[in-house]
Coordinates of C-alpha atoms and ligand atoms in Angstrom, one line a residue:
X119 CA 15.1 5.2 -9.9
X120 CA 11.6 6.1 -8.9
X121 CA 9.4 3.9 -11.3
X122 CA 11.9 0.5 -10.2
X123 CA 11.2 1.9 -6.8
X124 CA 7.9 2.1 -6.9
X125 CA 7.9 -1.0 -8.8
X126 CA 9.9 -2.7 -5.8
X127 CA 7.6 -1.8 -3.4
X128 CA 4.2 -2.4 -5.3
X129 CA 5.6 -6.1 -5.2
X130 CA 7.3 -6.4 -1.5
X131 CA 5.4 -3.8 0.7
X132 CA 2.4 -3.3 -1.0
X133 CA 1.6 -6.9 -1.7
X134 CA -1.6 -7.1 0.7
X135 CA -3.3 -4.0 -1.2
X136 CA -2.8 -5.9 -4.7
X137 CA -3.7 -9.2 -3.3
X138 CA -6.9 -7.1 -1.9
X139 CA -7.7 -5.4 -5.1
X140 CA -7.6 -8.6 -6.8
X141 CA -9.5 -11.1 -4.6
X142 CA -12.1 -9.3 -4.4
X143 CA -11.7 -9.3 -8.4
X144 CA -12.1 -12.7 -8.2
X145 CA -15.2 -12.7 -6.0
X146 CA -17.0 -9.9 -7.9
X147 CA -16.1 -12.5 -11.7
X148 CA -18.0 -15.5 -10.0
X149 CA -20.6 -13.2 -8.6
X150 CA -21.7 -11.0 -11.4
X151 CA -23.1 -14.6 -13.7
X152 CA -25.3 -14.9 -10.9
X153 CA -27.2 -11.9 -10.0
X154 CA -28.7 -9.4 -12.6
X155 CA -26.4 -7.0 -14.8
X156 CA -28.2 -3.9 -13.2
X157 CA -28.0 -5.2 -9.6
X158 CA -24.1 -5.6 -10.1
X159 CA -23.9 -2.4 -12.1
X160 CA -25.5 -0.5 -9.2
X161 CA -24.2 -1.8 -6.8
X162 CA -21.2 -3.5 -7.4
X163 CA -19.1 -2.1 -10.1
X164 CA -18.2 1.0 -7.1
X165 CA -16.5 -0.8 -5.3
X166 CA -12.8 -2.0 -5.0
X167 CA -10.9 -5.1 -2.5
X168 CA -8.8 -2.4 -0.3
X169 CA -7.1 -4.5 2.6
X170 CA -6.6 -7.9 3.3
X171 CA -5.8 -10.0 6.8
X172 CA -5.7 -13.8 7.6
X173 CA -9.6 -13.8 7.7
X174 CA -11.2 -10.3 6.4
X175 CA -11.2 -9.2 3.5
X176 CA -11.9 -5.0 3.5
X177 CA -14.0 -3.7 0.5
X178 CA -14.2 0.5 0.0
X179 CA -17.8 1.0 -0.7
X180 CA -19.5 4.6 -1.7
X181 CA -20.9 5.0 1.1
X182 CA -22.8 3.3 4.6
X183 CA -26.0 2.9 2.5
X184 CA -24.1 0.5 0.2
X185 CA -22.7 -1.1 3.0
X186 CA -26.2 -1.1 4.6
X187 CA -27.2 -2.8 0.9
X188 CA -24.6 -4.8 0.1
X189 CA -24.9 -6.8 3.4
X190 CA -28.1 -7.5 3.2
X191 CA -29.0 -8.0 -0.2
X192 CA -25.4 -9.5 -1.8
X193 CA -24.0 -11.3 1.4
X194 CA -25.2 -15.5 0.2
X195 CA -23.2 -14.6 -3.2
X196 CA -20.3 -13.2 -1.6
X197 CA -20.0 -16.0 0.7
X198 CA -20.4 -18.6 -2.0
X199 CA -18.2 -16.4 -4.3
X200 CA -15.6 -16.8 -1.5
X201 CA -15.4 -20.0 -0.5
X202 CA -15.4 -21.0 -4.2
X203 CA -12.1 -18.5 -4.9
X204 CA -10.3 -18.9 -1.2
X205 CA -8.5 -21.7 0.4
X206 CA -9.3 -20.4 3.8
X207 CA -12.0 -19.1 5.6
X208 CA -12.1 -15.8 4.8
X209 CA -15.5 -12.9 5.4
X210 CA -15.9 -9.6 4.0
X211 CA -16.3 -6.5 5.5
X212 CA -17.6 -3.5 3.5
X213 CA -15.9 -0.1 4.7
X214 CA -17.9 3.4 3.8
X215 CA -15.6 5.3 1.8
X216 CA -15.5 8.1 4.9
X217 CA -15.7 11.8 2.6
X218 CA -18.3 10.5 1.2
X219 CA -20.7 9.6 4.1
X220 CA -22.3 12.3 4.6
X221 CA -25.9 11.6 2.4
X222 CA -29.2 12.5 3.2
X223 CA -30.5 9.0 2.6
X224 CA -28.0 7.6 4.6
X225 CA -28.6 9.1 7.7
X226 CA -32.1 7.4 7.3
X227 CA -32.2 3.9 8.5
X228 CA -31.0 1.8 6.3
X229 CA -32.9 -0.3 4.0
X230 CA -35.0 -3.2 5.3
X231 CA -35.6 -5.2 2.9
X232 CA -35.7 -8.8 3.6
X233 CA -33.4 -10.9 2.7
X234 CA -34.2 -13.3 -0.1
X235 CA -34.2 -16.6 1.9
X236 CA -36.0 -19.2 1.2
X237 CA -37.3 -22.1 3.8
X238 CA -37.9 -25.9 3.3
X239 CA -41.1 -24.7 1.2
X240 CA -39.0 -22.7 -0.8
X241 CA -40.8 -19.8 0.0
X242 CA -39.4 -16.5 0.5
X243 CA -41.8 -14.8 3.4
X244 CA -41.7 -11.0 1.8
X245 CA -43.8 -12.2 -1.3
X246 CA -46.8 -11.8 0.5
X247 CA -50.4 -10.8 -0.2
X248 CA -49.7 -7.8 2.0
X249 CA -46.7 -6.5 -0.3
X250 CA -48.5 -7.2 -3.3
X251 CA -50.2 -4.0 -4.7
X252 CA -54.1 -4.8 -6.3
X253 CA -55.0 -3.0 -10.0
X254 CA -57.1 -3.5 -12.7
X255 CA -54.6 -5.5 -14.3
X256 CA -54.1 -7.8 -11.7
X257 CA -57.2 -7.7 -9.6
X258 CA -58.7 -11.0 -10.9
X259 CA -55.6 -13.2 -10.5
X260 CA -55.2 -11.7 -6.9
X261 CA -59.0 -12.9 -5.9
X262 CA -58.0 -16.4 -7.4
X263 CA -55.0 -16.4 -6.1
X264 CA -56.2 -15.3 -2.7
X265 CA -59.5 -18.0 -2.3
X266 CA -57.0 -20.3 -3.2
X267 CA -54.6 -19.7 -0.4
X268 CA -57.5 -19.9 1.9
X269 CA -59.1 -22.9 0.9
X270 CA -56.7 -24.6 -0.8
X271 CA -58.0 -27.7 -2.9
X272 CA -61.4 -26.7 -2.8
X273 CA -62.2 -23.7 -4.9
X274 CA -60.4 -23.1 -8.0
X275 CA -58.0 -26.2 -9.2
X276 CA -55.9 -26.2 -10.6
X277 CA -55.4 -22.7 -10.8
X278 CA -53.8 -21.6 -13.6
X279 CA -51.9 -17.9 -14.0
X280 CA -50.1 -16.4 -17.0
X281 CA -48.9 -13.3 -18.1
X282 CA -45.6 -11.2 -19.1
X283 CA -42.4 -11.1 -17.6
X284 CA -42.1 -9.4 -14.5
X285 CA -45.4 -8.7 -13.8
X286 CA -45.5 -10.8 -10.2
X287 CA -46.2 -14.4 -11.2
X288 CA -43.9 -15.6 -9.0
X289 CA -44.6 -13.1 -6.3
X290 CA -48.5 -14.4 -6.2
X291 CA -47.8 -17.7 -6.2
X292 CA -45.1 -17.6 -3.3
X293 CA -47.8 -15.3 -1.3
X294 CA -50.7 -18.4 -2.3
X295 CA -47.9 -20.4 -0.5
X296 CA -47.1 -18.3 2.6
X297 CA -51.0 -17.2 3.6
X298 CA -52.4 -20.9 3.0
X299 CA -48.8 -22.0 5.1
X300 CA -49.6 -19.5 7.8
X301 CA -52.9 -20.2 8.2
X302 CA -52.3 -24.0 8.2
X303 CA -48.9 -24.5 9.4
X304 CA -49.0 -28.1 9.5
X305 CA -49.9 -28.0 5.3
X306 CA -47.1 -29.5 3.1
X307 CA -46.5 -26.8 0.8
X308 CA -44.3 -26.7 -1.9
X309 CA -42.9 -24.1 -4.5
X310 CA -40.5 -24.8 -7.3
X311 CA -40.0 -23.7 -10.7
X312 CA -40.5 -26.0 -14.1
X313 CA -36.7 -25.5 -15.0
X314 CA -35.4 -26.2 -11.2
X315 CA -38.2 -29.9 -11.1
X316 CA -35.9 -30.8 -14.6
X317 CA -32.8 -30.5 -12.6
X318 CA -34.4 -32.1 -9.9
X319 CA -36.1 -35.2 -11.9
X320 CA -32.2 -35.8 -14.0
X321 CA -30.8 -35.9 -11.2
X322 CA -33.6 -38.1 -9.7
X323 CA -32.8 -40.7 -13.0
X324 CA -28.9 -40.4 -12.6
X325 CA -28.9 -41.8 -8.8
X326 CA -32.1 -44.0 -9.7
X327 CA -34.3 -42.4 -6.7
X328 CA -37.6 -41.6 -9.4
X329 CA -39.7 -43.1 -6.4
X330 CA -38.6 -40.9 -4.0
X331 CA -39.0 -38.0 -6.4
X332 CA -42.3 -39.1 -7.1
X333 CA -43.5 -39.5 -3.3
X334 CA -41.7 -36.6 -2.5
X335 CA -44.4 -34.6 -5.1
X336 CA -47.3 -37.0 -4.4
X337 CA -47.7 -36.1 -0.7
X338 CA -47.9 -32.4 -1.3
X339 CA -51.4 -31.0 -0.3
X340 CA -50.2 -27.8 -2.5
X341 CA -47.6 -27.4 -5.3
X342 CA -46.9 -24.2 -6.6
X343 CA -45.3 -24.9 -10.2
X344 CA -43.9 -22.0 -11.6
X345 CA -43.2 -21.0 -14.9
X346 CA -44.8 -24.1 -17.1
X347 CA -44.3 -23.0 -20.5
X348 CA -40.6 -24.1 -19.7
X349 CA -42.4 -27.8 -20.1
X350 CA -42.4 -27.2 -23.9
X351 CA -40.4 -29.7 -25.9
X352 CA -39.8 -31.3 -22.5
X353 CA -41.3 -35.0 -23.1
X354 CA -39.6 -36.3 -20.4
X355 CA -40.6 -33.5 -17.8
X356 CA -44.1 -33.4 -19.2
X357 CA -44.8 -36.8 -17.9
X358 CA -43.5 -36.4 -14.6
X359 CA -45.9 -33.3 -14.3
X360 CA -49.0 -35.0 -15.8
X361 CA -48.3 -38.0 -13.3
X362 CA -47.9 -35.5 -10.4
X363 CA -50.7 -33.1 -11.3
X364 CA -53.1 -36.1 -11.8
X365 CA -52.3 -37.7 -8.7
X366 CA -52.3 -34.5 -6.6
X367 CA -56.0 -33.5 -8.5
X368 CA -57.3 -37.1 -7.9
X369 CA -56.2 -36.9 -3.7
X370 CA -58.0 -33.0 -4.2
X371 CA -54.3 -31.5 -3.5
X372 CA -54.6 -27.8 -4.7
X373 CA -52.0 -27.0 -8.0
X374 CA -51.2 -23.7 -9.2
X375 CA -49.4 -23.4 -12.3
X376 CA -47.7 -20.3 -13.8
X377 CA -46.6 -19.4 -17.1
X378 CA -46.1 -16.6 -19.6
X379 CA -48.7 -17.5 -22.3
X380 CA -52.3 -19.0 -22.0
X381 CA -52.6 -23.0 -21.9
X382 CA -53.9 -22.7 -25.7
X383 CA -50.1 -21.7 -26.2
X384 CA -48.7 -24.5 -25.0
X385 CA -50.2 -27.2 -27.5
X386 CA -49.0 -29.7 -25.3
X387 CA -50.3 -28.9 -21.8
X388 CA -53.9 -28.1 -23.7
X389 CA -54.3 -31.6 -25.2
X390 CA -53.4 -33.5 -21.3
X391 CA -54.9 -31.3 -18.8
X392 CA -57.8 -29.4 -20.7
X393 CA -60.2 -31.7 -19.3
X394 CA -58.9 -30.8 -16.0
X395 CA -58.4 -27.2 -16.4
X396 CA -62.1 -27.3 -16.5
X397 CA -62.6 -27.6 -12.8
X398 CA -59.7 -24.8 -12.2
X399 CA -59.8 -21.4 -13.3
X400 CA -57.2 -19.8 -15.6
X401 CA -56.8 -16.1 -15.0
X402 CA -53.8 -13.6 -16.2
X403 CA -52.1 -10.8 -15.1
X404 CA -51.4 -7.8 -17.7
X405 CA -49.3 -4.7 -17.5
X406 CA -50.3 -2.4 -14.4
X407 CA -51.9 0.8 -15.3
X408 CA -50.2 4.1 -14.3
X409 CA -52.1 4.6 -11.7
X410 CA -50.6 1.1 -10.0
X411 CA -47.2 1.7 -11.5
X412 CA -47.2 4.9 -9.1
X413 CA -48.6 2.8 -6.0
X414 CA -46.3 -0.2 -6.9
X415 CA -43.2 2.7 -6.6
X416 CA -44.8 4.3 -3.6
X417 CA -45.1 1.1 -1.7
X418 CA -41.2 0.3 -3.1
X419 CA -40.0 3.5 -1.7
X420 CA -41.7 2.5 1.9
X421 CA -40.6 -0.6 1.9
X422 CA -36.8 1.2 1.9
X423 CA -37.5 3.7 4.3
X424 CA -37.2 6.3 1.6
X425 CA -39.2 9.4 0.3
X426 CA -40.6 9.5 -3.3
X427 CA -42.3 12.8 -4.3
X428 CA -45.2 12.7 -5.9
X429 CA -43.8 14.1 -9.2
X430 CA -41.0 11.8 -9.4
X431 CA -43.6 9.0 -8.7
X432 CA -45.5 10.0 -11.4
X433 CA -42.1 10.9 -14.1
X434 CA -41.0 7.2 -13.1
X435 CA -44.0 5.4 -14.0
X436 CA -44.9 7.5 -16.8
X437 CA -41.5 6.0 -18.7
X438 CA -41.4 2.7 -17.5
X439 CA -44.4 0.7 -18.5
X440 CA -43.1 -2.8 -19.6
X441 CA -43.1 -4.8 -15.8
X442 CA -42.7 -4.4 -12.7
X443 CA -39.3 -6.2 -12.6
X444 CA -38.1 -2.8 -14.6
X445 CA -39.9 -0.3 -12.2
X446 CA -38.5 -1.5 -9.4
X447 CA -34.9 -1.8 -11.1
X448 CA -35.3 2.1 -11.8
X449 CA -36.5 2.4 -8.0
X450 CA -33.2 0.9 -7.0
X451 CA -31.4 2.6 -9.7
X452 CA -32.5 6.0 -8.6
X453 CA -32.2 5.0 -4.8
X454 CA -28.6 4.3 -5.4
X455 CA -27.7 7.8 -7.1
X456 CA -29.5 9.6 -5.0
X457 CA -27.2 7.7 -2.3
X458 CA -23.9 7.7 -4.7
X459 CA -24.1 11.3 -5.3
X460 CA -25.9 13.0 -1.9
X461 CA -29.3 14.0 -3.5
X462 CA -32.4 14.3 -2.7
X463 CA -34.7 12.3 -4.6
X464 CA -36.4 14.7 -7.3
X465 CA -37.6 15.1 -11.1
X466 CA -33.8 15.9 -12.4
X467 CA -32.3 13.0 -10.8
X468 CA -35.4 10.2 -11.9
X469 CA -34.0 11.7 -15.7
X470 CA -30.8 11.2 -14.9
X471 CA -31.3 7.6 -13.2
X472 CA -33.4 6.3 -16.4
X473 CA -31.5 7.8 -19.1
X474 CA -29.6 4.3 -19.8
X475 CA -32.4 2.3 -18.8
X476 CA -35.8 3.5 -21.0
X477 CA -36.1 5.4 -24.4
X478 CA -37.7 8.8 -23.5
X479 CA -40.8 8.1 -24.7
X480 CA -42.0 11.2 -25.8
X481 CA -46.1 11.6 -24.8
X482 CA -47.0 12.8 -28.2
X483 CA -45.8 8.6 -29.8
X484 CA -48.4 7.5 -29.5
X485 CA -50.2 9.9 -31.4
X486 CA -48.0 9.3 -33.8
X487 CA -48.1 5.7 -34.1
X488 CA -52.2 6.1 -35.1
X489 CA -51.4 8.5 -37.4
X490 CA -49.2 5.9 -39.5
X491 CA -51.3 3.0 -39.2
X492 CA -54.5 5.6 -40.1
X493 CA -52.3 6.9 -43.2
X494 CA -51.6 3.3 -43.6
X495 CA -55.4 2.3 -44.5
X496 CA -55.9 5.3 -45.9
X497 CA -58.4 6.4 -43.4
X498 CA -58.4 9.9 -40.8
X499 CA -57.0 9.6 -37.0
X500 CA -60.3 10.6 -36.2
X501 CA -61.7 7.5 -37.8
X502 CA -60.2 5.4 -36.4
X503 CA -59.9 6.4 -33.0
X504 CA -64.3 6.9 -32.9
X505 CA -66.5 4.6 -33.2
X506 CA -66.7 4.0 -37.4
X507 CA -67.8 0.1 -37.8
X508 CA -66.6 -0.3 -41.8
X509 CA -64.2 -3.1 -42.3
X510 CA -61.1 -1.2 -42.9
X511 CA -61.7 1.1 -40.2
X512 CA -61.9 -1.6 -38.0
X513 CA -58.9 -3.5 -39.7
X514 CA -56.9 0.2 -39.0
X515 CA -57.8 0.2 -35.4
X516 CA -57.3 -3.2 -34.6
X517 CA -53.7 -2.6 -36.6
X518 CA -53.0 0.7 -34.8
X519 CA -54.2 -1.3 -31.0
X520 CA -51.5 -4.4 -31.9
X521 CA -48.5 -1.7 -32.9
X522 CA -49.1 0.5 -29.7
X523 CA -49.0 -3.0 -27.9
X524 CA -46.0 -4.2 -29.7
X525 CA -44.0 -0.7 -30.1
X526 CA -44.8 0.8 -26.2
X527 CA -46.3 -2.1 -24.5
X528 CA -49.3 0.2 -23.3
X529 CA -51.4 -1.5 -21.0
X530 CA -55.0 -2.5 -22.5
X531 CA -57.1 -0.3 -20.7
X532 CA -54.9 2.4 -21.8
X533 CA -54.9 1.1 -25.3
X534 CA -58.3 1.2 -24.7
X535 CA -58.2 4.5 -23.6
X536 CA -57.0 6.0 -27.0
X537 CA -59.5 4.9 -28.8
X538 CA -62.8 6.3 -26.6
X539 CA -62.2 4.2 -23.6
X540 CA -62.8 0.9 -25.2
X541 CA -63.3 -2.0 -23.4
X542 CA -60.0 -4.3 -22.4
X543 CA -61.5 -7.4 -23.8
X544 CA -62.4 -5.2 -26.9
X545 CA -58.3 -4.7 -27.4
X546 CA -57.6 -8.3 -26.5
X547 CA -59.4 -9.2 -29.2
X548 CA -58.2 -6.6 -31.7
X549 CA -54.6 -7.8 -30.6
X550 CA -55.5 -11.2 -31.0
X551 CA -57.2 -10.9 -34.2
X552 CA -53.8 -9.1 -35.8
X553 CA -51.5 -11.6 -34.2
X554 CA -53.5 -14.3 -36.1
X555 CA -53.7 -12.5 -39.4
X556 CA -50.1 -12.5 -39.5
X557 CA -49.2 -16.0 -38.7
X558 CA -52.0 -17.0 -41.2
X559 CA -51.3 -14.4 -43.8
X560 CA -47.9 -13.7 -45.0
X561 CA -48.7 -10.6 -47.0
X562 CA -50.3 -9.1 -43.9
X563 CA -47.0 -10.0 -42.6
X564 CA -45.2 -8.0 -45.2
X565 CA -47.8 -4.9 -44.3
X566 CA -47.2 -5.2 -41.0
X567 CA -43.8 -5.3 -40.7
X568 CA -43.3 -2.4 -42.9
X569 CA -45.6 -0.6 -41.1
X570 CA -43.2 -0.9 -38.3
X571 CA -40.4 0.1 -39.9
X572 CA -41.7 3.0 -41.0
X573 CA -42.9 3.8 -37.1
X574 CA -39.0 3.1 -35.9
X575 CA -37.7 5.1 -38.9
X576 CA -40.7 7.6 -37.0
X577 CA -42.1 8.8 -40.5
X578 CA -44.2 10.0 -41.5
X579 CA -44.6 12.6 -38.8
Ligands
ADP223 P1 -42.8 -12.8 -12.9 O1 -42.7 -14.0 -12.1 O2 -44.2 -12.6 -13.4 O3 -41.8 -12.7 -13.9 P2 -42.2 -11.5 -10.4 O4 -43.2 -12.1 -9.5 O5 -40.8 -12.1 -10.2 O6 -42.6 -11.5 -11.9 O7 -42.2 -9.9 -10.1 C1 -41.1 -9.1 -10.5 C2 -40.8 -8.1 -9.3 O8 -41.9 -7.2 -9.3 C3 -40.8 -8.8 -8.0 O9 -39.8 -8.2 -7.2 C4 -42.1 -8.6 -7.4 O10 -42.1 -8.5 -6.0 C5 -42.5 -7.2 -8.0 N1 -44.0 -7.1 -8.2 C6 -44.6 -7.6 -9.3 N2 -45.9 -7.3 -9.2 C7 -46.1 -6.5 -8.1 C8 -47.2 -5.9 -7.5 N3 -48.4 -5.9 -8.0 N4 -46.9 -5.2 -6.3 C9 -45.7 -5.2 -5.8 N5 -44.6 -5.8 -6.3 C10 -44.8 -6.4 -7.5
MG224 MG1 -41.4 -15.6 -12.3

C-alpha cells in the first residue's frame, strides 16, 4: 500500500530529513524567547532544518541575503540554541533556496552590519556618535552626552538622560562609552543596565563576594547605568547604587544615568541624589521629528548597503512616529520583502511591509482629534488652534495638545506645529498641566477618558 509505504520509508530512509526538520525546531523554540517577535518573524519563521550530518546541520533559507542576515545577525543564538538542544558538536549552515536567488538586493553586497558584540566594557563599537543621527529632539542630550565623553568627570556629572522607549538611550550612552574609551584607552569604562547590576549584586550576596562587587564598581573612572527607573521598589539595589554613585562622585568618576521618566518620577532617586543632580545636568530625548525620522531611515538604509527612494523615505516615516526602535523594525521589515519577494524597494511595497505593523494613520486625524476636544469645550477649531488666552480656550488646547500626544504620539514641535508653531516647552507644559489635572481630579478623569473614547469610536467626524 502506498500510504504504509510512504509511511515505511518516512521512518527508515527518510529519517535524516525529519530529524533535520525537527532540530532545527528545537533550535528556533529556545531561540525565538530570546530575540524580538519581529526579528524571528522576519527572519526566521522562512526557514525549515532540511539535511542533517554528524556535525552540520543544513537550513533552506529564502534566499543568500537571509543567509548573508542570518549569519551575521542570529549566529550567538543559534550557537547557544545548539549546544543547549544537541549532545554533540554540531554548526549550522544556512543553504539559499536556489529558484529563488535571483534578487536585486541580493546581488548587492550583503549587509554589513556589525555584529552585536560586546567587549569587557560591555560596549558594543557600532553605537557610536558617528551612527547616531542629531535633531531637534535629541540635539541637547547629544551635546551633553558628547562633552561628557570628552571630558569625562569634569563637565556635566552625573549626567542624567531620560526619555521614551526606543528613542537611543542606550545607543548615547554606549557611544559616551566608546568615544571617551577611544580617546583614553587606558580609562576603566563600564556599561551595564539597572536590571543586569540586580542580577549581578544577588548573585554577589548568594557567593558572599559584596566586596568584590563593590571594588569592582568603585574603581570605575566612568559607569554608564542604564535604564534607572528599573531601581524603583528596588531597596536593596538602590543602596548599592547610592554607595556606588557617591563614591564614584566623591573620587570625581563621571556617572551617566538613563531612564525613561525624569528623576522627579522616580520619588526615590529625587530624595538621595537631588543634591547631587545639582552639579550634573539632566537632559531628555523626545520623539524625532519627520524630518530626522527620514535621516534616521536614510542613514539605516546606508548602513545595509541598500537604496531607499526618497518617497518611500518620506511614506515610512510619515506612519511610524512612536521610536526609533519601530522605524528601524519597518526598515528591516521592508528590507526583508523587498529581498523575500525580488522587489525593488518602492511606495507599494513600504504599504505592504507596514500594513501589520502601524494603523494607517490617515493625515486628516489629527484634524480630527481638535475638532472633538474643540466640540468638547464648546469652543471653534479655530479657537483653539490661534492664539485666544480665555481659560477654557486654553483648558481645550492644552486638552487637544495631551490627546494628540497620547492618541498619535506626535512629536512636540509638531504638536506645536498645529497650533501656530508653538513653542515645545509651551506643549510640555500643556501636557504636563493635563497629566496633573487628572491624577488630581477624578472628574477631569472621567472627561478625559470619554473624550477618548469618543476619538477611538472616531465620532464625531
Ligand atoms: P532606548 O535605549 O532609548 O530604548 P535604543 O538606544 O536602544 O533606545 O535605540 C533603539 C534603536 O534605535 C537602536 O537600534 C538605536 O541604534 C536606534 N537609534 C535610536 N536613536 C537613533 C538616532 N538618533 N540615530 C540612529 N539610530 C538611532
Ligand atoms: Mg535602552
Amino acid at each position: 500500500m502506498g500510504v504504509a509505504d510512504s509511511d515505511v520509508q518516512t521512518r527508515i530512509g527518510h529519517e535524516t530529513p525529519l530529524d533535520a526538520a525537527r532540530l532545527w525546531t528545537d533550535v528556533l523554540d529556545y531561540v525565538r524567547p530570546r530575540v524580538s517577535r519581529e526579528g524571528f518573524e522576519t527572519w526566521l519563521t522562512p526557514t525549515r532544518g532540511c539535511s542533517l550530518s554528524s556535525s552540520v546541520l543544513e537550513v533552506e533559507v529564502p534566499n543568500s541575503f537571509f543567509a548573508d542576515w542570518l549569519s551575521q545577525h542570529y549566529s550567538a543564538e543559534v550557537r547557544a540554541a545548539l549546544s543547549s538542544v544537541c549532545q554533540r558538536e554540531m554548526s549550522v549552515s544556512f543553504r539559499p533556496r536556489e529558484s529563488m536567488d535571483t534578487g536585486v538586493l541580493i546581488k548587492r553586497a550583503p549587509a554589513r552590519r556589525p555584529v552585536a558584540k560586546q567587549n569587557g566594557y560591555r560596549l558594543q563599537p557600532h553605537l557610536s556618535f558617528e551612527n547616531f543621527v542629531v535633531g531637534e529632539s535629541n540635539r541637547l542630550a547629544v551635546a551633553a552626552a558628547r562633552s561628557v565623553a570628552e571630558r569625562p568627570g569634569a563637565s556635566y556629572n552625573p549626567l542624567f538622560i531620560y526619555g521614551g522607549v526606543g528613542l537611543g538611550k542606550t545607543h548615547l550612552v554606549q557611544a559616551i562609552g566608546n568615544l571617551a574609551l577611544a580617546s583614553k584607552p587606558g580609562l576603566k569604562v563600564y556599561y551595564t543596565a539597572a536590571d543586569d547590576l540586580f542580577v549581578e549584586l544577588i548573585q554577589a550576596i548568594e557567593k558572599n563576594t559584596r566586596i568584590e562587587f563593590k571594588n569592582k564598581y568603585r574603581r570605575l573612572d566612568l559607569l554608564l547605568l542604564d535604564d534607572i527607573h528599573y531601581l524603583v521598589g528596588k531597596e536593596r539595589l538602590q543602596e548599592e547604587v547610592f554607595y556606588i554613585f557617591n563614591s564614584l562622585h566623591d573620587a570625581g568618576s563621571q556617572v551617566v544615568f538613563t531612564s525613561d521618566r525624569p528623576p522627579q518620577d522616580i520619588p526615590a532617586l529625587e530624595g538621595r541624589l537631588a543634591s547631587r543632580l545639582g552639579s550634573g545636568l539632566v537632559v531628555d530625548i523626545q520623539a524625532p521629528e519627520l524630518e530626522t525620522r527620514i535621516a534616521i531611515l536614510k542613514q539605516k538604509a546606508a548602513m545595509d548597503h541598500a537604496e531607499l527612494p526618497d518617497d518611500v523615505a518620506y511614506f515610512v516615516a510619515a506612519r511610524v512616529r512612536t521610536s526609533v526602535r519601530a522605524l528601524e523594525g519597518s526598515w528591516i521589515r521592508l528590507l526583508a520583502l523587498a529581498s523575500l519577494d525580488d522587489r525593488p524597494i518602492s511606495v507599494a511595497l513600504a504599504q505592504e511591509a507596514l500594513k501589520d505593523l502601524v494603523r494607517e494613520e490617515e493625515p486628516a486625524d489629527h484634524n480630527r482629534i481638535i475638532k472633538v476636544c474643540a466640540d468638547h469645550f464648546g469652543v471653534t477649531v479655530k479657537d483653539v488652534t490661534s492664539g485666544g488666552r480665555t481659560k477654557q480656550l486654553a483648558l481645550a488646547r492644552q486638552v487637544a495638545m495631551y490627546v494628540l500626544r497620547a492618541t498619535l504620539s506626535l512629536s512636540l514641535k509638531e504638536i506645536g506645529g498645529l497650533f501656530g508653531d508653538k513653542d515645545h516647552t509651551t506643549v510640555m507644559h500643556a501636557i504636563k498641566r493635563v497629566g496633573n489635572l487628572k491624577a488630581s481630579d477624578p472628574a477631569f478623569a472621567a472627561r478625559l477618558e470619554k473624550l477618548s473614547q469618543g476619538i477611538s469610536r472616531g465620532e464625531p467626524r
